[in-house]
Coordinates of C-alpha atoms in Angstrom, one line a residue:
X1 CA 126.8 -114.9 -20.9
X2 CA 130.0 -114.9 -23.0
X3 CA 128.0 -112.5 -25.6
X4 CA 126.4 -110.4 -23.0
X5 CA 130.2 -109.8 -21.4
X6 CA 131.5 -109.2 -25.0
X7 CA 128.4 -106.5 -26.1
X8 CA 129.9 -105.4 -22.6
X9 CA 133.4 -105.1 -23.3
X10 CA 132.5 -103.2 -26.8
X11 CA 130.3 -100.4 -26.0
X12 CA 132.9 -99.0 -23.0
X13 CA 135.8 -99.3 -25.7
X14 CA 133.0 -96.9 -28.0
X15 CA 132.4 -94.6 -24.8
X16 CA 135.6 -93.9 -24.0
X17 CA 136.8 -93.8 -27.6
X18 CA 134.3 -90.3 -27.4
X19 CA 135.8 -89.2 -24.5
X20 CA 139.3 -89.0 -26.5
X21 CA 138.0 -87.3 -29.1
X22 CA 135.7 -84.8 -27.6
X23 CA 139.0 -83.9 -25.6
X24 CA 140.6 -82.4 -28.9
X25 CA 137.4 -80.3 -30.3
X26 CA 138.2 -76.7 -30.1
X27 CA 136.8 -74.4 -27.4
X28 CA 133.9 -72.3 -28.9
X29 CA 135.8 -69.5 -27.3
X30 CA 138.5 -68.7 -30.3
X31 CA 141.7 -67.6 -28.3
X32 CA 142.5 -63.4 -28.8
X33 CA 145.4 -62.6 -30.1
X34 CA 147.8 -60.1 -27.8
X35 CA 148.6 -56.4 -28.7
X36 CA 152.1 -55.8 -29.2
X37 CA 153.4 -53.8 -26.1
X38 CA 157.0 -53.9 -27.1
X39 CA 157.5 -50.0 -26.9
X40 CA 159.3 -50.5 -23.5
X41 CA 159.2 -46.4 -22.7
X42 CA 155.6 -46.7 -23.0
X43 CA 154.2 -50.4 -21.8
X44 CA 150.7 -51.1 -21.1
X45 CA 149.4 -50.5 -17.4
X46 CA 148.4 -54.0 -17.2
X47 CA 148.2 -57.2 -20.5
X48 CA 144.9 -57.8 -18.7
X49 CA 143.1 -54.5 -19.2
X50 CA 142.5 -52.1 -22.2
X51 CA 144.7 -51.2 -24.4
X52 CA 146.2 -47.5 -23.3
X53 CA 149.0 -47.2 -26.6
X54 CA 146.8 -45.7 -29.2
X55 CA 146.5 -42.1 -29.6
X56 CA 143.1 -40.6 -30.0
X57 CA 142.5 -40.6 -33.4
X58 CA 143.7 -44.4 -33.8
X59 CA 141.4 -46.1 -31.3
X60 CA 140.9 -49.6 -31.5
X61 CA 136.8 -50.4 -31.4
X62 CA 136.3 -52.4 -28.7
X63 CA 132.7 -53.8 -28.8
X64 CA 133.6 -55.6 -32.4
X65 CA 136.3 -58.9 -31.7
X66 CA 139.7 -58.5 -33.6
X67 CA 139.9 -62.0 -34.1
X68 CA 138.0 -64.1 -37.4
X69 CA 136.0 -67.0 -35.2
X70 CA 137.9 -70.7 -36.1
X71 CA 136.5 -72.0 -39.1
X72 CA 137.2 -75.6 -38.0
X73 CA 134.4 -75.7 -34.7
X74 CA 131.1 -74.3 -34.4
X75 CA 130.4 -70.2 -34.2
X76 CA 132.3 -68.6 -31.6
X77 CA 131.8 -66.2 -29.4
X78 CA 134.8 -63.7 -29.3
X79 CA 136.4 -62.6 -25.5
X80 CA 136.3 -59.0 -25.6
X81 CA 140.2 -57.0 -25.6
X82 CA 138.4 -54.8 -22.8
X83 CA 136.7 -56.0 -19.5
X84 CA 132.9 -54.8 -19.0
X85 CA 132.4 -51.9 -17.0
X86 CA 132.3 -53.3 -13.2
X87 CA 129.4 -52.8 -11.1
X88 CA 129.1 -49.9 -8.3
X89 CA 130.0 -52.1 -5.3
X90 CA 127.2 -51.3 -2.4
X91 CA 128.3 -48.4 0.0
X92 CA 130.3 -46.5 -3.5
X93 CA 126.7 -45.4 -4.5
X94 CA 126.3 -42.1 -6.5
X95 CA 124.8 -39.6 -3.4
X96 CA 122.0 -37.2 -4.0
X97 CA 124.7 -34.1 -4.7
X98 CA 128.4 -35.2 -3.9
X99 CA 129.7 -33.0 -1.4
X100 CA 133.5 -33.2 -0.3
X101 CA 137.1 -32.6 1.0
X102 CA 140.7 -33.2 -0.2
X103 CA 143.0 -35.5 1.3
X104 CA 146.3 -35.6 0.9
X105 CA 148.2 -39.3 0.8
X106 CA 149.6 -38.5 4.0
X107 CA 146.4 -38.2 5.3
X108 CA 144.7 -40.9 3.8
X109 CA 147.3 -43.4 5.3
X110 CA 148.1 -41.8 8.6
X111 CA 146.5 -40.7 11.8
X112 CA 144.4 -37.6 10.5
X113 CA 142.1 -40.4 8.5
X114 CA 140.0 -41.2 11.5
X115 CA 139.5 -37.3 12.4
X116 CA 138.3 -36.8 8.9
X117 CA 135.9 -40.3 8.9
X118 CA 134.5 -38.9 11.7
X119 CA 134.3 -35.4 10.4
X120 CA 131.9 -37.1 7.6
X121 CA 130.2 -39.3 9.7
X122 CA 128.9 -36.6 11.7
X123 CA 127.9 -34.2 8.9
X124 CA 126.4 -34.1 5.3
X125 CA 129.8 -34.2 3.7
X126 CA 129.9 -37.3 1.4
X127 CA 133.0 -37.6 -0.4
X128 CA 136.6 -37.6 -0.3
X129 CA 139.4 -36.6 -3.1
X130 CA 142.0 -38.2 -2.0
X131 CA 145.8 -38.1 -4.0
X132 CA 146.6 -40.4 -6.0
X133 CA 149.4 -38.8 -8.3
X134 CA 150.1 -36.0 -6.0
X135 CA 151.6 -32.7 -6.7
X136 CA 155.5 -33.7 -6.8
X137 CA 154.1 -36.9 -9.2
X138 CA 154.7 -39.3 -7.0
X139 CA 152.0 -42.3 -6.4
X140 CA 150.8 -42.2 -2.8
X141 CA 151.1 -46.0 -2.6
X142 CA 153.5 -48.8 -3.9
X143 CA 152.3 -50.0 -7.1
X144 CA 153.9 -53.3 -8.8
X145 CA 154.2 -53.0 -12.7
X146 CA 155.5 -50.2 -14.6
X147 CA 154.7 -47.0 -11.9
X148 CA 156.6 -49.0 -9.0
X149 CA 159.6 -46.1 -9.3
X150 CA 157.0 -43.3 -8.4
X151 CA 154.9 -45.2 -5.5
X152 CA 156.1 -44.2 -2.2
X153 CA 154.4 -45.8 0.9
X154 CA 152.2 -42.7 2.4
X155 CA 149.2 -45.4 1.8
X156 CA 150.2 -48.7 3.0
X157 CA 147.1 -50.7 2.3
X158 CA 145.1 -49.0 -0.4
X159 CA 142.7 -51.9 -0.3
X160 CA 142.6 -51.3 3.1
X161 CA 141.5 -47.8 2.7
X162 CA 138.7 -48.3 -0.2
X163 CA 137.4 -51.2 2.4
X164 CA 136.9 -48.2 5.0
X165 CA 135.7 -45.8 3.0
X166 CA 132.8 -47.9 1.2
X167 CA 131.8 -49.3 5.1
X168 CA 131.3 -45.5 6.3
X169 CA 129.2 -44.9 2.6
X170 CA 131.9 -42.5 1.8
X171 CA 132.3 -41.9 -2.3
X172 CA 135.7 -42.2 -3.6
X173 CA 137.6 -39.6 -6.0
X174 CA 141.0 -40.2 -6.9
X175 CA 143.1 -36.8 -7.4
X176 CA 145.5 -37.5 -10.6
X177 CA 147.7 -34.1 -10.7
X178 CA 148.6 -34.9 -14.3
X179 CA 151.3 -32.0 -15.7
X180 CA 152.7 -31.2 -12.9
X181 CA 155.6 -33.5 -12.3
X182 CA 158.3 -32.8 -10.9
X183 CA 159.6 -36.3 -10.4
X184 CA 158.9 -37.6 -14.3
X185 CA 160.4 -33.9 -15.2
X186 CA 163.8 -34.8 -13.4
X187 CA 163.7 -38.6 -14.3
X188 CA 163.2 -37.8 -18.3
X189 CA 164.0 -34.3 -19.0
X190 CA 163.0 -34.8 -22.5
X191 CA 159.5 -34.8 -21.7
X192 CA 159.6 -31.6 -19.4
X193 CA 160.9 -28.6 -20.3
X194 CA 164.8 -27.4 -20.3
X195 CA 166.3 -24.1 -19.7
X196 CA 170.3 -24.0 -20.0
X197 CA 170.5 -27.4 -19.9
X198 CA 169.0 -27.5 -17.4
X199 CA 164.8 -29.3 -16.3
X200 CA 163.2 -26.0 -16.2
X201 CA 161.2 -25.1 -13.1
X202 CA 158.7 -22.5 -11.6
X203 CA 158.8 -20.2 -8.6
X204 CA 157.7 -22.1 -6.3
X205 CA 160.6 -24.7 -7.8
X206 CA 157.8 -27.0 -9.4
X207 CA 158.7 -29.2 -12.4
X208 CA 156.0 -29.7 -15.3
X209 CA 155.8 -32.7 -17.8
X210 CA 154.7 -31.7 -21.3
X211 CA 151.0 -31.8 -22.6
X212 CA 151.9 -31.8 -26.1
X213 CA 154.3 -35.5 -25.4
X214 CA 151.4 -38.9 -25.5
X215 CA 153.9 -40.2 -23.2
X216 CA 152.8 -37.9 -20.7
X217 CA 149.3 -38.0 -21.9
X218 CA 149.6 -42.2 -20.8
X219 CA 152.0 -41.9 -17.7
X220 CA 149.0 -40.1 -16.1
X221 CA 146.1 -42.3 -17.7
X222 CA 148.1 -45.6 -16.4
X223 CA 148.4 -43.5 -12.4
X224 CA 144.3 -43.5 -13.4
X225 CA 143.9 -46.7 -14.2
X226 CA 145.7 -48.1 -11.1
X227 CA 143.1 -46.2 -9.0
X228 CA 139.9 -47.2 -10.9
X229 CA 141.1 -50.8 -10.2
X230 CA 141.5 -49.9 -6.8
X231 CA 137.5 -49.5 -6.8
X232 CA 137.7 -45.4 -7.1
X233 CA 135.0 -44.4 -8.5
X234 CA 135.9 -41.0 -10.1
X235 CA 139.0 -40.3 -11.6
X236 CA 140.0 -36.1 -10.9
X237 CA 142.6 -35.1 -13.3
X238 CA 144.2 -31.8 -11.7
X239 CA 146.8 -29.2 -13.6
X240 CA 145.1 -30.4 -16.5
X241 CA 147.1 -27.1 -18.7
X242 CA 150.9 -25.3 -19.2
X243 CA 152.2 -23.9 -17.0
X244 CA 151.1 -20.5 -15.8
X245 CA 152.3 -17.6 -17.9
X246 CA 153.4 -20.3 -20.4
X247 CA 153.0 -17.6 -23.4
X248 CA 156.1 -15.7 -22.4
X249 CA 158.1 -18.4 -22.0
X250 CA 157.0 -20.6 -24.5
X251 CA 160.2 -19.3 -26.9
X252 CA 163.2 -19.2 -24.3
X253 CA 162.3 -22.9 -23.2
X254 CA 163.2 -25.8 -25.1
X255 CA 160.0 -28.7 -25.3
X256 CA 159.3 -31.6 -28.0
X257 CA 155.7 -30.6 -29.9
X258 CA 155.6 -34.1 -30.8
X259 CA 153.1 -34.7 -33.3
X260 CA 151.6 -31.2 -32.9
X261 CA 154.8 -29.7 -34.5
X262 CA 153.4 -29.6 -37.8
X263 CA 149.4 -29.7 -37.2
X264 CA 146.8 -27.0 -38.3
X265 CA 145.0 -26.3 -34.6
X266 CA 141.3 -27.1 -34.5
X267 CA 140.2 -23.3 -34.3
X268 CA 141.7 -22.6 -37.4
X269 CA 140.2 -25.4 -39.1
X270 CA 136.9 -23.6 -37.5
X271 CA 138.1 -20.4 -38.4
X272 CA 138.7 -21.0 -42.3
X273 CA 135.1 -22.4 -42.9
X274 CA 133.5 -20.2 -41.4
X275 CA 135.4 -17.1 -42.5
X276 CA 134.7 -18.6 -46.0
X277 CA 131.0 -19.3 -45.5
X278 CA 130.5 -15.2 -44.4
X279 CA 132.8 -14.7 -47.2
X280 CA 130.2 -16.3 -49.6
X281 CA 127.3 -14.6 -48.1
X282 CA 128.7 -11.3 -48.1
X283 CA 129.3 -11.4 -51.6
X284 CA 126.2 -12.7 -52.3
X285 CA 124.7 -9.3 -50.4
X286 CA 127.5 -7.4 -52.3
X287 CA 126.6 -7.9 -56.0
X288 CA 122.8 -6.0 -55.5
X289 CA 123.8 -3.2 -53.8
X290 CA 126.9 -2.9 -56.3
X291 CA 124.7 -3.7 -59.3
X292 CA 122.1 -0.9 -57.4
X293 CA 125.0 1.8 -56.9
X294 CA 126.7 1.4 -60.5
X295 CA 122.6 1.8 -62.0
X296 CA 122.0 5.0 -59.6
X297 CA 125.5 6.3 -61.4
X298 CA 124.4 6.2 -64.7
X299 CA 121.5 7.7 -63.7
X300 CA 122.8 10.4 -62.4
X301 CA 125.0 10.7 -65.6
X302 CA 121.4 10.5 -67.7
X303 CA 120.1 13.2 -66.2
X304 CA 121.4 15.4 -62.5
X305 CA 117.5 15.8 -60.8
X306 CA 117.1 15.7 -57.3
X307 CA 115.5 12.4 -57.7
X308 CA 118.6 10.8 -59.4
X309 CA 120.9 12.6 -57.0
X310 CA 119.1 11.4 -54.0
X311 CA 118.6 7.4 -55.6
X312 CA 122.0 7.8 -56.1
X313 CA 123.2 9.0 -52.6
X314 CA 120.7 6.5 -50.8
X315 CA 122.7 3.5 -53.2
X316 CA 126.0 4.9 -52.0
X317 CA 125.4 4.6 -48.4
X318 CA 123.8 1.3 -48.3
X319 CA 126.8 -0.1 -50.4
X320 CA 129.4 2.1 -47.4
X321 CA 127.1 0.7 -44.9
X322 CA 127.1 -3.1 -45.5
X323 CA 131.2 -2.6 -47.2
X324 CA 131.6 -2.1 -43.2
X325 CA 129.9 -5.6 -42.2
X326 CA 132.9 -7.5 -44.2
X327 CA 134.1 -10.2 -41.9
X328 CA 138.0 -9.7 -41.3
X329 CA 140.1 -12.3 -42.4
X330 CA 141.0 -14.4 -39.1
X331 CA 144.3 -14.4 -37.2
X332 CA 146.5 -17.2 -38.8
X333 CA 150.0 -16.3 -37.3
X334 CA 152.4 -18.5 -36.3
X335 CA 152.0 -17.0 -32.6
X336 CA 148.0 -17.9 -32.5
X337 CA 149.1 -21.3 -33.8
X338 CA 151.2 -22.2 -31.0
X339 CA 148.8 -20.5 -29.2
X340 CA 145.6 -23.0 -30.4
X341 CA 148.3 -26.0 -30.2
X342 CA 148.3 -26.0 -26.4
X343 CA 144.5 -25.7 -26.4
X344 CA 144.1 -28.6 -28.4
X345 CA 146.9 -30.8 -26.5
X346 CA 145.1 -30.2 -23.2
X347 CA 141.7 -30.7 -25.0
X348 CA 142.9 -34.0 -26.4
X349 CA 144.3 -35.1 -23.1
X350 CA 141.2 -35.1 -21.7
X351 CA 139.2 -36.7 -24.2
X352 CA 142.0 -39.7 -24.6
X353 CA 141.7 -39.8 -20.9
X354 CA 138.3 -40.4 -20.8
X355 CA 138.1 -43.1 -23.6
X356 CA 140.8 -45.0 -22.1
X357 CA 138.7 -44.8 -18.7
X358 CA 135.4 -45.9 -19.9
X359 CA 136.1 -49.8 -19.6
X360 CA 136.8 -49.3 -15.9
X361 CA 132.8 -47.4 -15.2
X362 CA 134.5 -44.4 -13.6
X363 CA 133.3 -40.6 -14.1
X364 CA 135.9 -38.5 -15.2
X365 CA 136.3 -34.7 -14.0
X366 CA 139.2 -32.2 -14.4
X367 CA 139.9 -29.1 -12.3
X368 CA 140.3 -26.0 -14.1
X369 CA 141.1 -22.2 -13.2
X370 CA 137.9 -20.7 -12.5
X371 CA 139.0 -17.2 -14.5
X372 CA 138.7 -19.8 -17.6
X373 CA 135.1 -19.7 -17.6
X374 CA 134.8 -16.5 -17.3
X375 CA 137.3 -15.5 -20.7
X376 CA 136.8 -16.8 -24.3
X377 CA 139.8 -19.4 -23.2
X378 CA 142.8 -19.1 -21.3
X379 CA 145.2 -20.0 -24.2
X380 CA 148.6 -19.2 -22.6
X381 CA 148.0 -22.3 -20.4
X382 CA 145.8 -24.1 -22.9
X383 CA 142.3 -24.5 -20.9
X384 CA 139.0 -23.6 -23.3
X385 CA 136.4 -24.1 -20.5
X386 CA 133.4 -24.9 -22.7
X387 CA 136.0 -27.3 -25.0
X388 CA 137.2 -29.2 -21.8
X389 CA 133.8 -29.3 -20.0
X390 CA 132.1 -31.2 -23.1
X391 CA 134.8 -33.9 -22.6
X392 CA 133.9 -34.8 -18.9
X393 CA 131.3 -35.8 -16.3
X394 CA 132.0 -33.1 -13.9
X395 CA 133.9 -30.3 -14.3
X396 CA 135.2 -28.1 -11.1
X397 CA 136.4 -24.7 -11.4
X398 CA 138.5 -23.9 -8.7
X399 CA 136.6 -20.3 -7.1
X400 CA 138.3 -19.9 -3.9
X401 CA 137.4 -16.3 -3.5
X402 CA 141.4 -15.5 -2.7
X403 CA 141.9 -16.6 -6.0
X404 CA 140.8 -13.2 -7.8
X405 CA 142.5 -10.5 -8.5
X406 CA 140.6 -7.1 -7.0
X407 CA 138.1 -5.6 -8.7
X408 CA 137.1 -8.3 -10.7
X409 CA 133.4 -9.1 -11.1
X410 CA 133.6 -5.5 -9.8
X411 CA 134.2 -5.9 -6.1
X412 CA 136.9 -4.5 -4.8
X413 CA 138.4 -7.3 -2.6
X414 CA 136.8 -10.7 -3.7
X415 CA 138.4 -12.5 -0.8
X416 CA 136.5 -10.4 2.0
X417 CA 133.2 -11.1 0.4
X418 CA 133.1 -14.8 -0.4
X419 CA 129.1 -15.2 -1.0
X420 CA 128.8 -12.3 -3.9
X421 CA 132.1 -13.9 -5.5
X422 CA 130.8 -17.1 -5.8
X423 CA 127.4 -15.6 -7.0
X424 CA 129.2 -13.9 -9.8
X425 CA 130.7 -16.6 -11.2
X426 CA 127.9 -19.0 -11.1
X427 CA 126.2 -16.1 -13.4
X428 CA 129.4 -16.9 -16.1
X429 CA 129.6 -20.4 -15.9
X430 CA 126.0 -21.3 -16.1
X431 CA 126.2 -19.1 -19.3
X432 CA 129.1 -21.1 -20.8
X433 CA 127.6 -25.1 -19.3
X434 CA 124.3 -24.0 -20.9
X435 CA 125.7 -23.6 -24.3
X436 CA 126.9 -27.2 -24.5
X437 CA 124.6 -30.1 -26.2
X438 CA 125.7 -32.2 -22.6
X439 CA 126.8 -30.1 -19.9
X440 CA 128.6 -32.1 -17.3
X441 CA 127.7 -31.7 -13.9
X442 CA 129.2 -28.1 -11.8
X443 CA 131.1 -29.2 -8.7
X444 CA 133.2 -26.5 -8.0
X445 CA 135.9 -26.2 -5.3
X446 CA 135.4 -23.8 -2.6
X447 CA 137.7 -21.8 0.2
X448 CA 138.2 -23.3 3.7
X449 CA 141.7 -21.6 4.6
X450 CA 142.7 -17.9 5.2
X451 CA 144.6 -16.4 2.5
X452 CA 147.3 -14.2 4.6
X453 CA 149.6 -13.7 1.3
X454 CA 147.1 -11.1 0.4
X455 CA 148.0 -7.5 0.8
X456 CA 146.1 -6.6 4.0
X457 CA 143.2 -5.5 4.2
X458 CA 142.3 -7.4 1.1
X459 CA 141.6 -10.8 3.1
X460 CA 140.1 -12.0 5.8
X461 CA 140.4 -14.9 7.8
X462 CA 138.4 -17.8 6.9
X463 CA 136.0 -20.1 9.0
X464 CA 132.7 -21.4 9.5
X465 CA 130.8 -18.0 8.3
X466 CA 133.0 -18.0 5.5
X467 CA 132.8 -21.5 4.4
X468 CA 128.5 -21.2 4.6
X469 CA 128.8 -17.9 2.3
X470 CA 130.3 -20.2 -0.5
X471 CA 128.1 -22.8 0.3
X472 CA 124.4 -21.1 0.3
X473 CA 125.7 -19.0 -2.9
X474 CA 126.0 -22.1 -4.5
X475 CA 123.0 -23.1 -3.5
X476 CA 121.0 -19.8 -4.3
X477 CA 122.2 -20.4 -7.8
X478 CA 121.2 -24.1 -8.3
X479 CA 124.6 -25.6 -7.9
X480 CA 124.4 -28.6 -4.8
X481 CA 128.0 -30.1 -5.8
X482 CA 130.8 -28.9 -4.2
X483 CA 134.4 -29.7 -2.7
X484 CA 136.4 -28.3 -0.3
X485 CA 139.8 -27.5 -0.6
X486 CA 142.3 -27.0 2.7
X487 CA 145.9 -27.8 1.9
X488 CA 146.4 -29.6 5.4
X489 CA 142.7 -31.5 5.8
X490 CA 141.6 -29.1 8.6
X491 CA 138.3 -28.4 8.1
X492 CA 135.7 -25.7 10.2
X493 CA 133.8 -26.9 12.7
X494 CA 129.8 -26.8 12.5
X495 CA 129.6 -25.8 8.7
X496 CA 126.2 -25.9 7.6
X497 CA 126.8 -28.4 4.7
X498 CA 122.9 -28.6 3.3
X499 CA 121.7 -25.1 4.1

């Protein structure tokens, strides 16, 4: 007994000496070391999410692990810097073609809600865009973190309000209005624009933040994140560009180009190879017909027939002839810099927006002037269509018909005839989508409100009939996205949604 109780006493004092040390082994999980967020102008949205500091051309790979595993434990398996793309919750579903209206914050949080809820629950409509970042750049909700001085309470329970909206199957788009600001402009007038010392602003007394500043680029991207958290599911940058008529201003106001000062812009790079590559082969087309001219000359000299005079006339008039097909040496000025510079800041914008998105599973679409598909670019405001539609999942040109000047696409008062307007330009943009390797998906915005700023006679007022023009010419030209736009939610009764 006395050696069965010692035996006893000697394998617990083993056990638990095992337990001690197992308590010490490392975790196979090595720990990951922190960024440094110390640039306290420009913090990350949240130490839990991505990293949202690095600009576009220095991002940090995140499917590989920054951190060697511990040499002291077994192989470890690293803890990624960014979380895995969530899953669609049920109810926040892709639909078969989105269809929707704007919201403002006001709306979203107020009475109006239930009148639009209802409005979808009783028709085909789909979707809501709801603001996020509104137009004066103030968040519709009260943040914590970083963005807590922009939130103002138009949405008291934004949790709330995704619960509601993924019970009645309604698919969420949060409206970012990203440049302009009014409230960033008058809070840092460093990364607006200043007139006489003074935060310049527009007509309308508007403020804009500058696209060419990163700071701006991650003040809207953090507004973004905050949203996709929420559990939006598409992230709708709007005033994604300069101001309007930017080019003839772009002298008398005084802006930071940040790192663009100095840059060569993208279409010149473009520009310079392939002005040297037609170069090259126009030289190489040159020498023959030089070498056939300079042979029908001496010729000629030899001996003045009508055979040598006519060898030597045909040789003359092929070299004229192909001298004319010379390409001409692009425009490198310091005004078409400038010019490409905003292009390429609002291009980069979006495509930093979207790669800091992607760890949150949301689509990404930007708003953009409908005119801009139908033009080469719009540089003065820095939109290039085809350059900012290969950088999203949907693009939406805005075509409200009031929106064109007369006589464009050749009819004489585009507002009055909404169904041939909105033919037209589905003619110009398919043209320009179809170019692209990956076209994103059309989803334009359409016209429910009556444009009575028009000269009269050059509007009409808008409702139902109006509303189904834009809809079935969107349909007649394969397009089954859309989104309505009416400033104050109030939306025609009995549209025909899926005509």
């Amino acid at each position: 007994m006395i050696v069965l109780g010692l035996l006893s006493a000697l394998l617990l004092f083993t056990a638990s000496c095992s337990s001690s040390d197992s308590s010490t082994t490392p975790s196979d999980t090595p720990a990951v070391s922190t960024p440094d967020n110390t640039d306290t102008d420009n913090p990350a949205a949240d130490p839990e999410g991505p990293t949202t500091t690095n600009p576009p051309d220095e991002q940090v790979d995140t499917t590989a692990p920054t951190d060697e595993p511990s040499t002291d434990g077994p192989a470890a398996t690293p803890t990624p810097d960014t979380p895995a793309a969530p899953p669609v919750p049920p109810g926040f579903e892709y639909p078969d073609a989105v269809r929707g209206v704007y919201v403002t914050g006001w709306s979203a949080g107020g009475e109006r809600m239930q009148t639009l809820l209802k409005l979808l629950d009783d028709t085909e409509l789909n979707a809501m865009v709801i603001d996020i970042k509104d137009d004066d750049g103030y968040i519709t909700f009260k943040p914590e973190g970083d963005l807590a001085e922009f939130g103002q309470p138009y949405i008291r329970d934004p949790e709330a309000l995704l619960k509601t909206l993924q019970e009645h199957h309604i698919y969420p788009i949060a409206r970012i209005v990203a440049f302009k600001d009014s409230v960033l402009a008058k809070k840092r007038p460093e990364l607006s624009y200043v007139l006489d010392g003074k935060v310049w602003r527009n007509g309308n007394g508007d403020g804009f933040i500058n696209p060419f500043l990163k700071e701006n680029w991650q003040h809207n991207v953090d507004a973004a994140i905050l949203a996709a958290k929420l559990g939006f599911q598409e992230i709708q940058f709007d005033y994604v560009r300069f101001p309007e008529g930017f080019e003839s201003r772009d002298k008398i106001l005084q802006y930071s180009m940040g790192e663009y000062k100095d840059k060569k812009p993208t279409k010149f790079v473009e520009q310079e190879k392939e002005y040297a590559e037609a170069t090259a082969k126009y030289k190489e087309g040159l020498t023959p017909l030089q070498a056939a001219f300079d042979q029908a000359s001496a010729d000629y000299e030899t001996s003045k027939t009508d055979e040598t005079k006519k060898a030597l006339d045909d040789a003359k008039k092929a070299l004229s002839d192909y001298k004319k097909t010379e390409s001409k040496a692009p425009d490198f000025s310091e005004k078409a810099r400038y010019t490409q510079l905003r292009v390429d800041a609002v291009t980069d914008f979006v495509q930093f927006a979207r790669e800091q998105l992607k760890p949150y599973g949301v689509k990404v679409s930007v708003d953009i002037f409908g005119y801009s598909a139908t033009l080469p670019e719009a540089p003065g405001i820095g939109q290039n269509f085809s350059r900012i539609s290969s950088n999203v999942d949907v693009i939406s040109s805005m075509i409200y018909p009031s929106h064109w000047s007369d006589g464009y696409f050749g009819i004489k008062h585009p507002d009055t005839e909404p169904y041939r307007l909105v033919q037209e330009y589905a003619k110009r943009e398919k043209e320009k989508l179809t170019a692209l390797a990956a076209p994103p998906i059309s989803r334009p915005w359409i016209q429910d409100f009556t444009a009575s700023w028009l000269a009269k006679g050059s509007y009409i007022k808008y409702g139902k009939d109006q509303v189904d023009a834009q809809i079935l010419a969107l349909k007649d030209a394969g397009i089954h996205e859309y989104l309505i736009w009416n400033a104050n939610n109030r939306y025609s009764a009995g549209v025909v949604y899926t005509p």
